[in-house]
Short mmCIF file of C-alpha atoms and ligand atoms in Angstrom, two decimals:
data_model
loop_
_atom_site.label_atom_id
_atom_site.label_comp_id
_atom_site.label_asym_id
_atom_site.label_seq_id
_atom_site.Cartn_x
_atom_site.Cartn_y
_atom_site.Cartn_z
CA MET A 1 6.38 19.09 -40.63
CA GLU A 2 3.78 18.45 -37.93
CA ARG A 3 1.42 15.49 -38.32
CA ILE A 4 -1.95 14.59 -36.96
CA THR A 5 -2.38 10.89 -36.10
CA ALA A 6 -5.76 9.13 -35.92
CA ARG A 7 -6.33 5.72 -34.48
CA TYR A 8 -9.02 3.49 -36.11
CA TYR A 9 -10.50 0.18 -35.08
CA ILE A 10 -11.05 -1.54 -38.40
CA GLU A 11 -12.54 -4.73 -39.79
CA THR A 12 -11.71 -5.79 -43.35
CA PRO A 13 -12.43 -8.77 -45.60
CA TYR A 14 -8.94 -8.30 -47.10
CA ALA A 15 -5.38 -8.12 -45.82
CA VAL A 16 -5.23 -5.44 -43.13
CA GLU A 17 -2.09 -3.78 -44.67
CA LYS A 18 -3.81 -3.41 -48.04
CA ALA A 19 -7.04 -2.02 -46.54
CA ALA A 20 -5.11 0.49 -44.43
CA ALA A 21 -3.20 1.63 -47.51
CA VAL A 22 -6.51 2.23 -49.36
CA LEU A 23 -7.73 4.29 -46.44
CA ALA A 24 -4.60 6.43 -46.49
CA GLY A 25 -4.80 6.78 -50.30
CA GLU A 26 -8.52 7.70 -50.49
CA GLN A 27 -8.18 10.28 -47.70
CA SER A 28 -5.22 12.16 -49.21
CA SER A 29 -4.54 11.86 -52.96
CA GLY A 30 -8.21 11.06 -53.12
CA THR A 31 -9.03 8.70 -55.95
CA PHE A 32 -8.95 5.04 -56.93
CA VAL A 33 -6.22 5.23 -59.60
CA ALA A 34 -2.95 7.02 -59.99
CA VAL A 35 -3.52 10.33 -61.71
CA PRO A 36 -1.21 12.64 -63.67
CA GLY A 37 0.57 15.13 -61.36
CA GLU A 38 0.65 12.68 -58.44
CA THR A 39 4.43 12.74 -58.33
CA GLU A 40 6.59 10.93 -55.78
CA GLU A 41 7.50 14.33 -54.37
CA LEU A 42 3.84 15.32 -53.90
CA LYS A 43 3.07 11.97 -52.25
CA ASN A 44 6.01 12.25 -49.88
CA GLN A 45 4.78 15.63 -48.66
CA PHE A 46 1.00 15.17 -48.67
CA ALA A 47 0.03 11.52 -48.69
CA ALA A 48 -1.41 10.03 -45.52
CA GLN A 49 0.80 7.39 -43.98
CA VAL A 50 -0.04 4.16 -42.18
CA GLU A 51 2.09 4.46 -39.05
CA HIS A 52 1.24 1.33 -37.11
CA ILE A 53 -0.91 -1.78 -37.31
CA GLU A 54 -1.90 -3.98 -34.41
CA HIS A 55 -3.57 -7.16 -35.60
CA LEU A 56 -6.55 -8.29 -33.50
CA GLU A 57 -9.15 -11.08 -33.82
CA THR A 58 -10.54 -12.66 -37.06
CA VAL A 59 -14.29 -13.26 -37.26
CA SER A 60 -16.57 -15.05 -39.76
CA GLU A 61 -19.40 -12.46 -39.91
CA PRO A 62 -18.96 -8.90 -41.07
CA ALA A 63 -19.83 -6.20 -38.44
CA ILE A 64 -21.65 -4.07 -41.00
CA PRO A 65 -22.97 -4.85 -44.52
CA GLY A 66 -21.48 -3.64 -47.84
CA ALA A 67 -18.74 -6.11 -48.64
CA SER A 68 -18.14 -9.84 -48.49
CA SER A 69 -14.91 -11.70 -47.88
CA PRO A 70 -13.44 -13.98 -50.57
CA ASP A 71 -12.21 -16.37 -47.88
CA GLY A 72 -15.03 -15.93 -45.40
CA SER A 73 -12.78 -14.14 -42.85
CA TYR A 74 -12.98 -10.60 -41.55
CA ARG A 75 -9.83 -9.33 -39.92
CA ARG A 76 -9.83 -6.76 -37.18
CA ALA A 77 -6.96 -4.40 -36.31
CA MET A 78 -6.08 -1.12 -34.66
CA VAL A 79 -4.48 1.13 -37.23
CA ASP A 80 -2.73 4.46 -36.83
CA VAL A 81 -2.77 6.80 -39.83
CA SER A 82 -1.09 10.20 -40.02
CA TRP A 83 -1.56 13.29 -42.13
CA SER A 84 0.63 16.31 -42.57
CA VAL A 85 -1.06 19.38 -40.98
CA GLU A 86 -0.22 21.13 -44.25
CA ASN A 87 -3.18 19.28 -45.79
CA PHE A 88 -5.84 21.16 -43.84
CA GLY A 89 -4.11 23.65 -41.51
CA HIS A 90 -6.24 24.60 -38.55
CA ASN A 91 -9.64 24.03 -40.15
CA LEU A 92 -11.87 21.82 -38.04
CA PRO A 93 -14.53 21.00 -40.66
CA THR A 94 -11.88 19.87 -43.18
CA LEU A 95 -10.06 17.95 -40.45
CA VAL A 96 -13.30 16.07 -39.82
CA SER A 97 -13.86 15.46 -43.58
CA THR A 98 -10.37 13.99 -43.67
CA LEU A 99 -10.55 11.83 -40.52
CA GLN A 100 -14.23 10.95 -40.76
CA GLY A 101 -15.18 11.43 -44.34
CA ASN A 102 -15.44 9.04 -47.31
CA LEU A 103 -13.41 6.40 -45.50
CA TYR A 104 -16.58 5.05 -43.91
CA GLU A 105 -17.83 4.17 -47.39
CA ILE A 106 -14.83 2.20 -48.54
CA THR A 107 -15.70 -1.46 -49.40
CA GLN A 108 -12.33 -2.51 -47.93
CA PHE A 109 -13.94 -2.09 -44.55
CA THR A 110 -16.78 -3.93 -42.86
CA GLY A 111 -16.14 -1.89 -39.72
CA LEU A 112 -14.40 1.38 -38.96
CA LYS A 113 -14.38 3.43 -35.79
CA LEU A 114 -12.32 6.50 -35.05
CA MET A 115 -10.88 5.83 -31.60
CA ASP A 116 -8.66 8.77 -30.81
CA ILE A 117 -6.80 11.68 -32.38
CA HIS A 118 -3.37 12.91 -31.52
CA PHE A 119 -2.89 16.63 -32.21
CA PRO A 120 0.47 18.31 -32.68
CA GLU A 121 1.70 21.27 -30.61
CA SER A 122 0.48 23.96 -33.00
CA TYR A 123 -3.13 23.10 -32.21
CA ALA A 124 -2.64 24.27 -28.63
CA ASN A 125 -1.54 27.64 -29.99
CA SER A 126 -4.33 27.94 -32.53
CA TYR A 127 -7.29 27.04 -30.32
CA ARG A 128 -8.21 28.57 -26.97
CA GLY A 129 -10.34 25.60 -25.93
CA PRO A 130 -12.77 25.85 -23.00
CA ARG A 131 -12.83 29.49 -21.83
CA PHE A 132 -14.36 28.52 -18.50
CA GLY A 133 -13.97 24.79 -18.08
CA ILE A 134 -14.00 23.28 -14.60
CA ASP A 135 -12.47 26.17 -12.62
CA GLY A 136 -14.50 28.83 -14.46
CA CYS A 137 -17.80 27.00 -13.91
CA ARG A 138 -16.93 26.46 -10.28
CA SER A 139 -16.26 30.11 -9.76
CA LEU A 140 -19.37 31.27 -11.69
CA THR A 141 -21.53 29.06 -9.43
CA GLY A 142 -19.53 29.60 -6.21
CA VAL A 143 -19.05 25.86 -5.78
CA THR A 144 -15.58 25.32 -4.40
CA SER A 145 -13.92 21.93 -4.79
CA GLY A 146 -14.92 18.93 -2.69
CA ARG A 147 -18.23 18.26 -4.38
CA PRO A 148 -19.67 18.23 -7.86
CA LEU A 149 -21.86 21.00 -9.28
CA LEU A 150 -25.40 19.69 -8.78
CA GLY A 151 -28.00 20.40 -11.40
CA THR A 152 -31.29 19.58 -13.08
CA ILE A 153 -33.09 19.64 -16.38
CA ILE A 154 -36.47 21.35 -16.34
CA LYS A 155 -39.06 18.56 -16.95
CA PRO A 156 -41.53 18.26 -18.54
CA SER A 157 -39.15 19.20 -21.34
CA VAL A 158 -41.70 21.18 -23.27
CA GLY A 159 -45.12 22.65 -22.45
CA LEU A 160 -44.48 24.75 -19.33
CA THR A 161 -45.00 28.48 -19.65
CA PRO A 162 -42.17 30.90 -18.74
CA ALA A 163 -43.97 31.70 -15.48
CA GLN A 164 -44.25 28.04 -14.60
CA THR A 165 -40.56 27.46 -15.47
CA ALA A 166 -39.60 30.44 -13.36
CA GLU A 167 -41.61 29.14 -10.41
CA ILE A 168 -39.70 25.84 -10.51
CA VAL A 169 -36.45 27.78 -10.81
CA ASP A 170 -37.47 29.74 -7.71
CA THR A 171 -38.04 26.54 -5.71
CA LEU A 172 -34.79 24.96 -6.90
CA ALA A 173 -32.76 28.11 -6.22
CA GLN A 174 -34.17 28.29 -2.67
CA ALA A 175 -33.11 24.68 -2.19
CA GLY A 176 -29.56 25.59 -3.10
CA ILE A 177 -29.18 24.13 -6.57
CA ASP A 178 -26.08 25.14 -8.56
CA PHE A 179 -27.23 24.58 -12.14
CA ILE A 180 -30.46 24.29 -14.13
CA LYS A 181 -30.95 23.80 -17.86
CA ASP A 182 -33.51 23.69 -20.60
CA ASP A 183 -33.94 20.23 -22.09
CA GLU A 184 -32.53 19.81 -25.63
CA LEU A 185 -36.10 19.61 -26.91
CA MET A 186 -36.84 23.15 -25.66
CA THR A 187 -35.71 26.36 -27.31
CA SER A 188 -38.67 28.49 -28.24
CA THR A 189 -42.16 26.98 -28.21
CA ALA A 190 -45.64 28.32 -28.82
CA ASN A 191 -46.20 28.78 -25.08
CA SER A 192 -42.58 29.52 -24.03
CA ARG A 193 -40.96 32.12 -26.24
CA PHE A 194 -37.21 32.12 -25.70
CA GLU A 195 -36.96 35.78 -24.64
CA ASP A 196 -39.97 35.53 -22.31
CA ARG A 197 -38.40 32.49 -20.63
CA VAL A 198 -35.05 34.21 -20.20
CA ASP A 199 -36.77 37.29 -18.69
CA ALA A 200 -38.87 35.23 -16.26
CA VAL A 201 -36.06 32.88 -15.24
CA MET A 202 -33.36 35.55 -14.91
CA ARG A 203 -35.65 37.76 -12.77
CA VAL A 204 -35.78 34.93 -10.25
CA ILE A 205 -32.09 34.05 -10.50
CA ASN A 206 -30.92 37.65 -10.20
CA ARG A 207 -33.18 38.21 -7.20
CA HIS A 208 -31.74 35.16 -5.48
CA ALA A 209 -28.22 36.23 -6.36
CA ASP A 210 -28.79 39.75 -4.95
CA ARG A 211 -30.04 38.19 -1.68
CA THR A 212 -27.63 35.30 -1.23
CA GLY A 213 -24.59 36.15 -3.39
CA LYS A 214 -24.97 32.83 -5.24
CA LYS A 215 -26.03 32.96 -8.90
CA VAL A 216 -27.57 29.76 -10.15
CA MET A 217 -26.17 28.89 -13.58
CA TYR A 218 -29.01 28.41 -16.06
CA ALA A 219 -28.09 26.91 -19.46
CA PHE A 220 -30.62 28.41 -21.91
CA ASN A 221 -30.81 26.29 -25.02
CA ILE A 222 -29.84 28.74 -27.81
CA SER A 223 -29.48 26.01 -30.52
CA ASP A 224 -30.67 27.52 -33.82
CA GLU A 225 -29.39 28.78 -37.11
CA LEU A 226 -26.36 31.04 -36.72
CA GLU A 227 -27.93 34.55 -36.69
CA PRO A 228 -30.77 33.76 -34.25
CA MET A 229 -28.32 31.75 -32.11
CA LEU A 230 -26.07 34.80 -31.81
CA ARG A 231 -29.09 37.00 -30.94
CA LYS A 232 -30.19 34.52 -28.25
CA TYR A 233 -26.65 34.41 -26.83
CA GLU A 234 -26.64 38.19 -26.55
CA TYR A 235 -30.08 38.16 -24.95
CA VAL A 236 -28.95 35.77 -22.25
CA LEU A 237 -25.85 37.81 -21.58
CA GLN A 238 -27.82 41.08 -21.35
CA ALA A 239 -30.21 39.47 -18.88
CA GLY A 240 -27.33 38.56 -16.55
CA GLY A 241 -27.11 34.88 -17.48
CA THR A 242 -23.86 32.95 -17.22
CA CYS A 243 -24.39 29.99 -19.53
CA ALA A 244 -25.91 28.91 -22.83
CA MET A 245 -26.48 25.38 -24.12
CA ILE A 246 -26.08 24.08 -27.62
CA SER A 247 -26.97 20.74 -29.15
CA LEU A 248 -23.51 20.01 -30.62
CA ASN A 249 -24.36 17.58 -33.35
CA SER A 250 -27.12 19.82 -34.59
CA VAL A 251 -25.25 23.12 -34.71
CA GLY A 252 -21.99 21.55 -35.86
CA LEU A 253 -18.42 22.42 -35.18
CA THR A 254 -18.53 25.73 -37.02
CA GLY A 255 -21.61 26.91 -35.17
CA ALA A 256 -20.24 25.68 -31.82
CA LYS A 257 -16.90 27.36 -32.31
CA ARG A 258 -18.47 30.67 -33.39
CA ILE A 259 -20.52 30.67 -30.16
CA CYS A 260 -17.61 29.53 -27.94
CA ASP A 261 -15.31 32.18 -29.47
CA LEU A 262 -17.55 34.90 -27.99
CA GLY A 263 -16.15 33.80 -24.63
CA GLU A 264 -18.66 35.54 -22.33
CA LEU A 265 -20.97 32.68 -21.33
CA ALA A 266 -19.97 29.17 -20.29
CA ILE A 267 -21.08 26.78 -23.05
CA HIS A 268 -22.97 23.62 -22.13
CA GLY A 269 -22.49 20.99 -24.87
CA HIS A 270 -25.32 18.53 -25.23
CA ARG A 271 -24.40 15.50 -27.35
CA ASN A 272 -27.89 14.27 -28.32
CA GLY A 273 -27.46 12.02 -31.38
CA TRP A 274 -24.53 10.33 -29.68
CA GLY A 275 -26.03 6.86 -30.04
CA MET A 276 -26.09 7.27 -33.79
CA LEU A 277 -22.41 8.04 -33.80
CA ASN A 278 -21.27 5.50 -31.27
CA ARG A 279 -23.70 2.77 -30.41
CA HIS A 280 -22.35 0.29 -32.98
CA PRO A 281 -19.11 -1.21 -31.73
CA LEU A 282 -17.47 -1.04 -35.14
CA LEU A 283 -18.88 2.13 -36.66
CA GLY A 284 -18.58 5.82 -35.93
CA ILE A 285 -16.43 7.48 -33.27
CA GLU A 286 -15.35 6.84 -29.71
CA PHE A 287 -15.72 9.48 -27.01
CA PRO A 288 -11.97 10.20 -26.53
CA ALA A 289 -11.78 11.40 -30.17
CA TYR A 290 -15.21 13.09 -30.06
CA GLN A 291 -14.56 15.18 -27.02
CA LYS A 292 -11.27 16.49 -28.40
CA LEU A 293 -13.02 18.04 -31.41
CA TRP A 294 -15.56 19.82 -29.20
CA ARG A 295 -12.88 20.90 -26.81
CA LEU A 296 -10.98 22.48 -29.69
CA ALA A 297 -14.21 24.30 -30.55
CA GLY A 298 -14.20 25.64 -27.02
CA VAL A 299 -17.09 23.82 -25.22
CA ASP A 300 -16.90 24.16 -21.43
CA GLN A 301 -19.26 21.37 -20.33
CA LEU A 302 -19.83 18.09 -22.15
CA HIS A 303 -22.30 15.29 -21.60
CA VAL A 304 -20.93 11.86 -20.75
CA ASN A 305 -24.16 10.02 -19.79
CA GLY A 306 -24.01 8.47 -16.27
CA ILE A 307 -23.38 5.37 -14.22
CA GLN A 308 -26.41 3.01 -14.23
CA ASN A 309 -28.08 5.36 -16.76
CA LYS A 310 -31.40 4.97 -18.56
CA PHE A 311 -29.79 4.52 -21.97
CA TRP A 312 -27.60 1.75 -23.48
CA GLU A 313 -24.13 2.90 -22.58
CA SER A 314 -22.08 0.77 -20.20
CA ASP A 315 -20.64 2.05 -16.96
CA ASP A 316 -17.12 1.32 -18.23
CA SER A 317 -17.70 3.56 -21.22
CA VAL A 318 -19.02 6.36 -18.97
CA VAL A 319 -15.97 6.06 -16.65
CA ARG A 320 -13.64 6.23 -19.70
CA SER A 321 -15.52 9.28 -21.01
CA ILE A 322 -15.16 11.10 -17.71
CA ALA A 323 -11.45 10.35 -17.63
CA SER A 324 -11.00 11.67 -21.16
CA CYS A 325 -12.77 14.90 -20.28
CA LEU A 326 -10.53 15.40 -17.24
CA ASP A 327 -7.30 14.71 -19.21
CA PRO A 328 -5.87 18.15 -19.91
CA ALA A 329 -4.50 17.10 -23.36
CA PRO A 330 -4.56 18.36 -26.11
CA LEU A 331 -4.97 22.01 -25.02
CA GLY A 332 -3.88 21.85 -21.37
CA LYS A 333 -7.47 22.50 -20.22
CA PRO A 334 -10.01 19.90 -19.13
CA VAL A 335 -13.64 20.12 -20.04
CA LEU A 336 -16.28 19.67 -17.28
CA PRO A 337 -17.98 16.21 -17.64
CA VAL A 338 -21.76 16.40 -17.36
CA VAL A 339 -23.08 13.25 -15.75
CA SER A 340 -26.75 12.88 -16.75
CA SER A 341 -29.38 10.31 -17.75
CA GLY A 342 -31.58 8.58 -15.26
CA GLN A 343 -29.60 9.92 -12.30
CA TRP A 344 -31.21 10.46 -8.92
CA GLY A 345 -28.31 10.47 -6.42
CA GLY A 346 -28.14 6.71 -5.80
CA GLN A 347 -25.49 6.49 -8.51
CA ALA A 348 -23.28 9.08 -6.72
CA PHE A 349 -21.59 6.31 -4.70
CA GLU A 350 -20.55 4.20 -7.63
CA THR A 351 -19.63 7.27 -9.66
CA TYR A 352 -17.29 8.50 -6.94
CA ARG A 353 -15.93 5.04 -6.21
CA ARG A 354 -15.00 4.52 -9.85
CA THR A 355 -13.77 7.99 -10.76
CA GLN A 356 -12.49 9.38 -7.44
CA THR A 357 -13.36 12.86 -8.65
CA THR A 358 -15.85 15.60 -7.80
CA ASP A 359 -15.01 17.61 -10.92
CA LEU A 360 -18.38 16.83 -12.41
CA LEU A 361 -21.61 18.52 -13.20
CA TYR A 362 -24.00 15.90 -11.81
CA MET A 363 -27.56 16.29 -13.07
CA ALA A 364 -30.85 14.65 -12.27
CA GLY A 365 -33.92 15.62 -14.28
CA GLY A 366 -36.74 13.25 -13.31
CA GLY A 367 -34.60 12.30 -10.22
CA ILE A 368 -35.15 15.80 -8.75
CA MET A 369 -38.49 16.79 -10.27
CA ALA A 370 -40.28 13.58 -9.25
CA HIS A 371 -38.92 13.33 -5.72
CA PRO A 372 -41.81 12.42 -3.42
CA GLY A 373 -41.17 15.58 -1.34
CA GLY A 374 -41.08 17.85 -4.47
CA PRO A 375 -38.13 19.33 -6.38
CA ALA A 376 -36.63 21.09 -3.31
CA ALA A 377 -36.42 17.79 -1.49
CA GLY A 378 -34.95 16.36 -4.68
CA VAL A 379 -32.11 18.87 -4.53
CA THR A 380 -31.51 18.11 -0.85
CA ALA A 381 -31.39 14.40 -1.60
CA LEU A 382 -28.78 14.93 -4.29
CA GLN A 383 -26.66 17.06 -1.96
CA GLN A 384 -26.92 14.37 0.74
CA ALA A 385 -26.06 11.57 -1.71
CA TRP A 386 -22.80 13.36 -2.75
CA GLU A 387 -21.96 14.29 0.82
CA GLY A 388 -22.31 10.58 1.72
CA ALA A 389 -20.38 9.36 -1.29
CA VAL A 390 -17.45 11.74 -0.74
CA THR A 391 -17.26 10.98 2.98
CA GLY A 392 -17.14 7.26 2.19
CA LEU A 393 -20.61 6.15 3.29
CA LYS A 394 -22.32 3.27 1.57
CA LEU A 395 -25.66 3.92 -0.14
CA GLU A 396 -27.49 2.02 2.63
CA ASP A 397 -25.80 4.05 5.40
CA ALA A 398 -26.56 7.34 3.65
CA ALA A 399 -30.19 6.25 3.29
CA ARG A 400 -30.38 5.64 7.06
CA GLN A 401 -28.70 8.97 7.84
CA TYR A 402 -30.54 11.35 5.51
CA LYS A 403 -34.37 11.56 5.26
CA GLU A 404 -34.68 13.06 1.76
CA PHE A 405 -32.12 10.70 0.27
CA ARG A 406 -33.95 7.79 1.94
CA GLN A 407 -37.15 8.90 0.15
CA SER A 408 -35.26 8.93 -3.14
CA VAL A 409 -34.02 5.38 -2.51
CA GLU A 410 -37.57 4.27 -1.71
CA LYS A 411 -38.89 5.72 -4.95
CA PHE A 412 -36.07 5.31 -7.44
CA GLY A 413 -33.98 2.54 -5.84
CA LYS A 414 -36.19 -0.20 -7.31
CA LEU A 415 -35.76 1.16 -10.85
CA GLN A 416 -33.39 -0.98 -12.85
CA PHE A 417 -32.81 0.27 -16.37
CA SER A 418 -32.58 -2.99 -18.23
CA ARG A 419 -30.03 -3.68 -20.89
CA ALA A 420 -28.58 -6.74 -22.55
O1 RUB B 1 -32.58 14.99 -20.38
C1 RUB B 1 -31.64 14.31 -20.11
C2 RUB B 1 -31.64 13.46 -18.91
O2 RUB B 1 -32.86 13.52 -18.15
P1 RUB B 1 -33.17 12.62 -16.84
O3 RUB B 1 -32.23 13.05 -15.77
O4 RUB B 1 -34.58 12.90 -16.49
O5 RUB B 1 -32.88 11.17 -17.29
C3 RUB B 1 -30.44 14.32 -21.02
O6 RUB B 1 -30.90 14.72 -22.29
C4 RUB B 1 -29.65 13.07 -21.13
O7 RUB B 1 -28.98 12.94 -19.93
C5 RUB B 1 -28.52 13.11 -22.18
O8 RUB B 1 -27.61 12.01 -22.06
P2 RUB B 1 -26.24 11.85 -22.90
O9 RUB B 1 -25.15 12.06 -21.95
O10 RUB B 1 -26.24 10.42 -23.38
O11 RUB B 1 -26.22 12.81 -24.00
MG1 MG B 2 -32.63 15.86 -22.24
#
């Protein structure tokens, strides 16, 4: 019978073997004592199994509160646990309740992080995964390989009217941008009703597309309860849009999958709330596991933060996240990594040096909108930065060569997002 294996980074005040056995027990037979009916036969078929333990360091302070060690030591380990697929079939919410449920509450742990998930073959047959992914998004925007899709987030995030938003879209489209999106804070506001914004923006985008043959991809934020979200999806589709955005952690796997299953618009997955799930080194989930769940749901584009970003995440972590999006496993289809957060083009050089890929959606919000020459110059600067990065120029050489990029360096180059 097929099994799903999950890898956890754990810390325990007790013996690692015992703690791992409690995890496996709680997450399959499900209680703290043996109960009638829990036969050997049932356990053999359905009990979770500890497959592998790799002992790591021992520390003297617990990573998170909730339990204390009798001997003052807290042992860390990497533990692989497997479950029979029979326990949950192909049911993503129950899979998550099993792999990420009560186990975080067990006192045998003073740290627990889901690092990765290994899915068996049958998952690739049961889930379509990204309908568009990298190739589909390239062909919808007309961006052939050799450079990333370049995009922006309309800023200010809220407060602009549909007409003002459409005016910015007009400027950006003329400058040759590939992708624009609503911020996650924007769906329908008192002065920008969703439908009015779609009408105003798509009028501009369709007009440009008729003239130039290039249709800018605009990710309208449809995040909402299920029925209104479906109505908004349909509205975007009818207006000629090619993309919708959802805040993944807010709409959940069920909502995301329902939307992705429709398969007519590329789905931009925003991961706001990520810090809550990941920022602690010994609590939550790591991106390789996280992205697989959303990929099973069918998301086409997924945020990975960015090199030298404005948030807390390290460059190493961003590079790892990009690699995990580009790895075709488990469905044979990669998801397009969305590089975003404090980007302005200057980071293109290090991003390319470290990842050696252009299969990215590279977005600058403030980095385009606040360019000294205006948003159109901001788009040009981003194009120049990537042209320079891919052709092997150093940032300083590109700044000498390209005027708009030089202006970006002058304005944003001094910014250092500080972190410990
Ligand atoms: O609005 C922005 C970035 O704006 P700006 O370009 O102005 O910084 C996005 O919400 C974050 O990139 C999300 O980051 P994450 O990848 O961590 O979800
Ligand atoms: Mg945002």
